Amino acid sequence: MVDEIKDMEKYAEIHHVPIMQKEGIEFLLEFIKTHNIRKILEIGTAIGYSSSRMALVNSNIEITTIERDNDRYLEAVNNINKLGLDKQITLIFKDALEVNLDDKYNLIFIDAAKSQNIKFFEKYKYNLQENGYIITDNMHFHGMVFKEENEIESRNVRGLVRKIKEYKTFLENNDEFTTKFLDLGDGIAISKRKENHYE
Ligand code: SAH
Ligand code: MG
């Protein structure tokens, strides 16, 4: 693996940046290969780790990725330039709920504020190509979703766990999309438009 990628992993560990876990990223890269994914939208760039790994799968992959935190955005710009991936990756420094994109993507990867997952999904499903996929990371929220509420001390974490459970219910009961939940990494959801769905 290229040194820059290893450096990003180290940086993430030192600075507590929640980049995708090994098992999760490996699954995502394999998914991109097997489904011949060419155009990706990522919500939540952080320091550009997952976007760089995805771009390195194939030089004809194009990625647009959105980050609202200034320091992380700047770190991502730096990392992507170092890897020479700036032609493949477009970085947007903005809150993803305030961005409007016209393009359609084969894959939308949701990996930002866990409390906003339903909003991201509802907003960006219009940017999904007919046979595209929406993949969401952290469905297990670092294992927190398996705990009883009274085992979770922080009110903030309890709130987030509730939000993730709501999102799971939203996906399970969705008329327009079917979703598979995978016990990989920190829990991954893969959603696809139902074949018989007409808007
Ligand atoms: N996908 C990255 C990790 C992303 S961590 C990787 O695996 O390498 C989640 C990031 O989402 C954080 O950096 C956070 O600042 C960003 N984020 C959270 N809510 C956001 C929003 N509404 N719009 C844009 N970025 C957001
Ligand atoms: Mg994540």
mmCIF file of C-alpha atoms and ligand atoms in Angstrom:
data_model
loop_
_atom_site.group_PDB
_atom_site.id
_atom_site.type_symbol
_atom_site.label_atom_id
_atom_site.label_comp_id
_atom_site.label_asym_id
_atom_site.label_seq_id
_atom_site.Cartn_x
_atom_site.Cartn_y
_atom_site.Cartn_z
ATOM 1 C CA MET A 1 0.000 0.000 0.000
ATOM 2 C CA VAL A 2 1.241 3.507 -0.748
ATOM 3 C CA ASP A 3 2.927 5.356 2.112
ATOM 4 C CA GLU A 4 0.456 8.254 2.002
ATOM 5 C CA ILE A 5 -2.398 5.883 2.835
ATOM 6 C CA LYS A 6 -0.491 4.472 5.809
ATOM 7 C CA ASP A 7 0.280 8.020 6.928
ATOM 8 C CA MET A 8 -3.427 8.877 6.802
ATOM 9 C CA GLU A 9 -4.253 5.825 8.927
ATOM 10 C CA LYS A 10 -1.668 6.932 11.478
ATOM 11 C CA TYR A 11 -2.907 10.524 11.444
ATOM 12 C CA ALA A 12 -6.486 9.339 11.956
ATOM 13 C CA GLU A 13 -5.465 7.242 14.932
ATOM 14 C CA ILE A 14 -3.491 10.034 16.574
ATOM 15 C CA HIS A 15 -6.131 12.697 15.968
ATOM 16 C CA HIS A 16 -9.159 10.454 16.565
ATOM 17 C CA VAL A 17 -10.587 10.881 13.085
ATOM 18 C CA PRO A 18 -13.229 8.158 12.570
ATOM 19 C CA ILE A 19 -12.094 6.791 9.186
ATOM 20 C CA MET A 20 -13.571 3.553 7.899
ATOM 21 C CA GLN A 21 -12.421 0.403 9.621
ATOM 22 C CA LYS A 22 -10.277 -2.113 7.748
ATOM 23 C CA GLU A 23 -13.032 -4.668 7.153
ATOM 24 C CA GLY A 24 -15.492 -1.982 6.061
ATOM 25 C CA ILE A 25 -13.160 -0.277 3.613
ATOM 26 C CA GLU A 26 -12.078 -3.602 2.120
ATOM 27 C CA PHE A 27 -15.707 -4.522 1.556
ATOM 28 C CA LEU A 28 -16.412 -1.122 -0.033
ATOM 29 C CA LEU A 29 -13.451 -1.396 -2.428
ATOM 30 C CA GLU A 30 -14.504 -4.889 -3.460
ATOM 31 C CA PHE A 31 -18.086 -3.706 -3.976
ATOM 32 C CA ILE A 32 -16.842 -0.884 -6.231
ATOM 33 C CA LYS A 33 -14.876 -3.387 -8.319
ATOM 34 C CA THR A 34 -17.574 -6.025 -8.648
ATOM 35 C CA HIS A 35 -20.365 -3.530 -9.401
ATOM 36 C CA ASN A 36 -18.249 -1.557 -11.819
ATOM 37 C CA ILE A 37 -18.894 1.681 -9.958
ATOM 38 C CA ARG A 38 -17.608 4.750 -11.842
ATOM 39 C CA LYS A 39 -19.151 7.804 -10.239
ATOM 40 C CA ILE A 40 -19.329 8.189 -6.463
ATOM 41 C CA LEU A 41 -20.753 10.795 -4.115
ATOM 42 C CA GLU A 42 -19.442 10.682 -0.546
ATOM 43 C CA ILE A 43 -21.027 12.563 2.355
ATOM 44 C CA GLY A 44 -18.305 13.018 4.992
ATOM 45 C CA THR A 45 -14.761 13.307 3.608
ATOM 46 C CA ALA A 46 -12.902 13.718 6.898
ATOM 47 C CA ILE A 47 -9.222 13.685 5.852
ATOM 48 C CA GLY A 48 -9.844 12.036 2.481
ATOM 49 C CA TYR A 49 -9.019 8.483 3.505
ATOM 50 C CA SER A 50 -12.003 6.572 2.111
ATOM 51 C CA SER A 51 -12.213 8.781 -0.983
ATOM 52 C CA SER A 52 -8.522 8.182 -1.749
ATOM 53 C CA ARG A 53 -8.846 4.439 -1.264
ATOM 54 C CA MET A 54 -11.887 4.362 -3.574
ATOM 55 C CA ALA A 55 -10.172 6.508 -6.210
ATOM 56 C CA LEU A 56 -7.139 4.207 -6.188
ATOM 57 C CA VAL A 57 -9.308 1.236 -7.235
ATOM 58 C CA ASN A 58 -9.368 2.485 -10.818
ATOM 59 C CA SER A 59 -8.174 5.692 -12.488
ATOM 60 C CA ASN A 60 -11.505 6.154 -14.250
ATOM 61 C CA ILE A 61 -13.447 6.432 -10.995
ATOM 62 C CA GLU A 62 -14.723 9.946 -10.261
ATOM 63 C CA ILE A 63 -15.591 11.001 -6.741
ATOM 64 C CA THR A 64 -17.302 14.061 -5.322
ATOM 65 C CA THR A 65 -16.972 14.310 -1.562
ATOM 66 C CA ILE A 66 -18.417 16.784 0.947
ATOM 67 C CA GLU A 67 -16.951 17.930 4.276
ATOM 68 C CA ARG A 68 -18.118 20.735 6.573
ATOM 69 C CA ASP A 69 -15.181 20.869 8.984
ATOM 70 C CA ASN A 70 -12.501 23.318 7.837
ATOM 71 C CA ASP A 71 -9.448 21.596 9.347
ATOM 72 C CA ARG A 72 -10.428 18.193 8.031
ATOM 73 C CA TYR A 73 -11.244 19.630 4.625
ATOM 74 C CA LEU A 74 -7.794 21.259 4.421
ATOM 75 C CA GLU A 75 -6.127 18.041 5.520
ATOM 76 C CA ALA A 76 -8.086 16.175 2.817
ATOM 77 C CA VAL A 77 -7.048 18.670 0.116
ATOM 78 C CA ASN A 78 -3.452 18.174 1.147
ATOM 79 C CA ASN A 79 -3.656 14.369 1.194
ATOM 80 C CA ILE A 80 -5.424 14.158 -2.145
ATOM 81 C CA ASN A 81 -2.891 16.441 -3.784
ATOM 82 C CA LYS A 82 -0.008 14.422 -2.360
ATOM 83 C CA LEU A 83 -1.499 11.288 -3.880
ATOM 84 C CA GLY A 84 -2.069 13.051 -7.203
ATOM 85 C CA LEU A 85 -5.782 12.206 -7.035
ATOM 86 C CA ASP A 86 -7.056 15.757 -7.509
ATOM 87 C CA LYS A 87 -8.280 14.984 -11.047
ATOM 88 C CA GLN A 88 -10.400 12.114 -9.751
ATOM 89 C CA ILE A 89 -11.651 13.624 -6.502
ATOM 90 C CA THR A 90 -13.659 16.856 -6.206
ATOM 91 C CA LEU A 91 -13.828 18.206 -2.666
ATOM 92 C CA ILE A 92 -16.675 20.413 -1.518
ATOM 93 C CA PHE A 93 -16.267 22.371 1.700
ATOM 94 C CA LYS A 94 -19.842 22.842 2.901
ATOM 95 C CA ASP A 95 -22.577 21.298 4.992
ATOM 96 C CA ALA A 96 -23.954 18.446 2.888
ATOM 97 C CA LEU A 97 -27.502 19.533 3.651
ATOM 98 C CA GLU A 98 -26.764 22.864 1.942
ATOM 99 C CA VAL A 99 -25.166 21.497 -1.209
ATOM 100 C CA ASN A 100 -27.171 20.995 -4.389
ATOM 101 C CA LEU A 101 -25.838 18.701 -7.058
ATOM 102 C CA ASP A 102 -27.325 17.947 -10.464
ATOM 103 C CA ASP A 103 -25.216 14.914 -11.324
ATOM 104 C CA LYS A 104 -26.282 11.315 -10.873
ATOM 105 C CA TYR A 105 -24.036 8.782 -9.157
ATOM 106 C CA ASN A 106 -23.706 4.966 -9.218
ATOM 107 C CA LEU A 107 -22.871 4.974 -5.552
ATOM 108 C CA ILE A 108 -23.711 7.375 -2.737
ATOM 109 C CA PHE A 109 -21.712 6.712 0.394
ATOM 110 C CA ILE A 110 -23.189 8.219 3.567
ATOM 111 C CA ASP A 111 -20.582 8.536 6.327
ATOM 112 C CA ALA A 112 -21.176 11.874 8.089
ATOM 113 C CA ALA A 113 -23.235 13.001 11.133
ATOM 114 C CA LYS A 114 -25.160 9.891 12.176
ATOM 115 C CA SER A 115 -28.129 11.947 13.385
ATOM 116 C CA GLN A 116 -28.710 13.262 9.871
ATOM 117 C CA ASN A 117 -28.775 9.984 7.939
ATOM 118 C CA ILE A 118 -32.479 10.137 7.034
ATOM 119 C CA LYS A 119 -32.038 13.692 5.761
ATOM 120 C CA PHE A 120 -28.992 12.776 3.681
ATOM 121 C CA PHE A 121 -30.805 9.769 2.259
ATOM 122 C CA GLU A 122 -33.963 11.695 1.381
ATOM 123 C CA LYS A 123 -32.029 14.574 -0.150
ATOM 124 C CA TYR A 124 -29.516 12.631 -2.195
ATOM 125 C CA LYS A 125 -31.684 9.763 -3.460
ATOM 126 C CA TYR A 126 -32.532 12.111 -6.350
ATOM 127 C CA ASN A 127 -28.867 12.029 -7.313
ATOM 128 C CA LEU A 128 -28.800 8.259 -7.558
ATOM 129 C CA GLN A 129 -28.673 6.605 -10.959
ATOM 130 C CA GLU A 130 -31.504 4.224 -11.666
ATOM 131 C CA ASN A 131 -29.523 1.124 -10.698
ATOM 132 C CA GLY A 132 -27.296 2.801 -8.158
ATOM 133 C CA TYR A 133 -26.622 1.996 -4.515
ATOM 134 C CA ILE A 134 -26.681 3.996 -1.317
ATOM 135 C CA ILE A 135 -24.221 2.616 1.246
ATOM 136 C CA THR A 136 -24.298 3.837 4.836
ATOM 137 C CA ASP A 137 -21.478 3.282 7.316
ATOM 138 C CA ASN A 138 -21.581 2.939 11.130
ATOM 139 C CA MET A 139 -24.936 1.210 11.480
ATOM 140 C CA HIS A 140 -23.549 -0.300 14.726
ATOM 141 C CA PHE A 141 -22.172 3.025 15.954
ATOM 142 C CA HIS A 142 -19.072 1.460 17.526
ATOM 143 C CA GLY A 143 -21.182 -1.334 18.998
ATOM 144 C CA MET A 144 -23.373 1.139 20.908
ATOM 145 C CA VAL A 145 -26.598 0.053 19.170
ATOM 146 C CA PHE A 146 -26.353 -3.346 20.902
ATOM 147 C CA LYS A 147 -26.372 -1.844 24.389
ATOM 148 C CA GLU A 148 -29.364 -1.219 26.604
ATOM 149 C CA GLU A 149 -30.163 2.483 26.982
ATOM 150 C CA ASN A 150 -29.305 2.434 30.691
ATOM 151 C CA GLU A 151 -25.845 1.058 29.884
ATOM 152 C CA ILE A 152 -25.010 4.174 27.883
ATOM 153 C CA GLU A 153 -23.884 6.965 30.162
ATOM 154 C CA SER A 154 -23.696 9.882 27.787
ATOM 155 C CA ARG A 155 -27.034 11.469 26.866
ATOM 156 C CA ASN A 156 -25.562 12.585 23.590
ATOM 157 C CA VAL A 157 -24.540 9.020 22.653
ATOM 158 C CA ARG A 158 -27.993 7.732 23.713
ATOM 159 C CA GLY A 159 -29.566 10.282 21.394
ATOM 160 C CA LEU A 160 -27.356 9.227 18.503
ATOM 161 C CA VAL A 161 -28.083 5.540 19.095
ATOM 162 C CA ARG A 162 -31.813 6.337 18.954
ATOM 163 C CA LYS A 163 -31.272 8.184 15.680
ATOM 164 C CA ILE A 164 -29.414 5.244 14.154
ATOM 165 C CA LYS A 165 -32.196 2.885 15.205
ATOM 166 C CA GLU A 166 -34.743 5.260 13.651
ATOM 167 C CA TYR A 167 -32.696 5.265 10.460
ATOM 168 C CA LYS A 168 -32.622 1.465 10.448
ATOM 169 C CA THR A 169 -36.403 1.363 10.830
ATOM 170 C CA PHE A 170 -36.727 3.962 8.072
ATOM 171 C CA LEU A 171 -34.686 1.718 5.748
ATOM 172 C CA GLU A 172 -36.511 -1.471 6.747
ATOM 173 C CA ASN A 173 -39.926 0.083 6.079
ATOM 174 C CA ASN A 174 -38.973 1.979 2.955
ATOM 175 C CA ASP A 175 -41.393 1.620 0.022
ATOM 176 C CA GLU A 176 -38.890 2.789 -2.524
ATOM 177 C CA PHE A 177 -35.667 1.042 -1.469
ATOM 178 C CA THR A 178 -34.694 -2.391 -0.203
ATOM 179 C CA THR A 179 -31.765 -2.598 2.185
ATOM 180 C CA LYS A 180 -29.323 -5.299 3.208
ATOM 181 C CA PHE A 181 -27.569 -4.897 6.554
ATOM 182 C CA LEU A 182 -24.073 -6.346 6.806
ATOM 183 C CA ASP A 183 -22.234 -7.135 10.037
ATOM 184 C CA LEU A 184 -18.965 -5.915 8.593
ATOM 185 C CA GLY A 185 -16.668 -3.291 10.089
ATOM 186 C CA ASP A 186 -18.938 -0.989 12.072
ATOM 187 C CA GLY A 187 -22.087 -2.213 10.317
ATOM 188 C CA ILE A 188 -22.912 -1.340 6.716
ATOM 189 C CA ALA A 189 -26.276 -0.847 5.025
ATOM 190 C CA ILE A 190 -26.660 -1.279 1.259
ATOM 191 C CA SER A 191 -29.802 0.185 -0.256
ATOM 192 C CA LYS A 192 -31.070 -0.200 -3.783
ATOM 193 C CA ARG A 193 -34.210 1.077 -5.505
ATOM 194 C CA LYS A 194 -36.913 -1.557 -5.772
ATOM 195 C CA GLU A 195 -37.304 -2.823 -9.344
ATOM 196 C CA ASN A 196 -41.019 -2.136 -9.413
ATOM 197 C CA HIS A 197 -40.783 1.342 -7.999
ATOM 198 C CA TYR A 198 -42.142 4.158 -10.120
ATOM 199 C CA GLU A 199 -42.240 7.713 -8.825
HETATM 200 N N1 SAH B 1 -15.528 8.868 5.094
HETATM 201 C C1 SAH B 1 -14.384 9.166 5.934
HETATM 202 C C2 SAH B 1 -14.771 9.380 7.380
HETATM 203 C C3 SAH B 1 -15.795 10.444 7.602
HETATM 204 S S1 SAH B 1 -15.950 10.872 9.311
HETATM 205 C C4 SAH B 1 -13.408 8.002 5.853
HETATM 206 O O1 SAH B 1 -13.821 6.852 6.077
HETATM 207 O O2 SAH B 1 -12.239 8.228 5.571
HETATM 208 C C5 SAH B 1 -17.357 11.876 9.214
HETATM 209 C C6 SAH B 1 -17.089 13.280 8.673
HETATM 210 O O3 SAH B 1 -18.342 13.830 8.290
HETATM 211 C C7 SAH B 1 -16.506 14.238 9.713
HETATM 212 O O4 SAH B 1 -15.263 14.725 9.255
HETATM 213 C C8 SAH B 1 -17.541 15.362 9.834
HETATM 214 O O5 SAH B 1 -16.988 16.649 9.956
HETATM 215 C C9 SAH B 1 -18.305 15.227 8.522
HETATM 216 N N2 SAH B 1 -19.694 15.692 8.556
HETATM 217 C C10 SAH B 1 -20.617 15.444 9.506
HETATM 218 N N3 SAH B 1 -21.795 15.995 9.186
HETATM 219 C C11 SAH B 1 -21.619 16.617 7.984
HETATM 220 C C12 SAH B 1 -22.459 17.387 7.134
HETATM 221 N N4 SAH B 1 -23.724 17.628 7.456
HETATM 222 N N5 SAH B 1 -21.939 17.859 5.986
HETATM 223 C C13 SAH B 1 -20.643 17.635 5.663
HETATM 224 N N6 SAH B 1 -19.801 16.919 6.424
HETATM 225 C C14 SAH B 1 -20.275 16.423 7.574
HETATM 226 MG MG MG B 2 -17.735 5.834 9.184
#
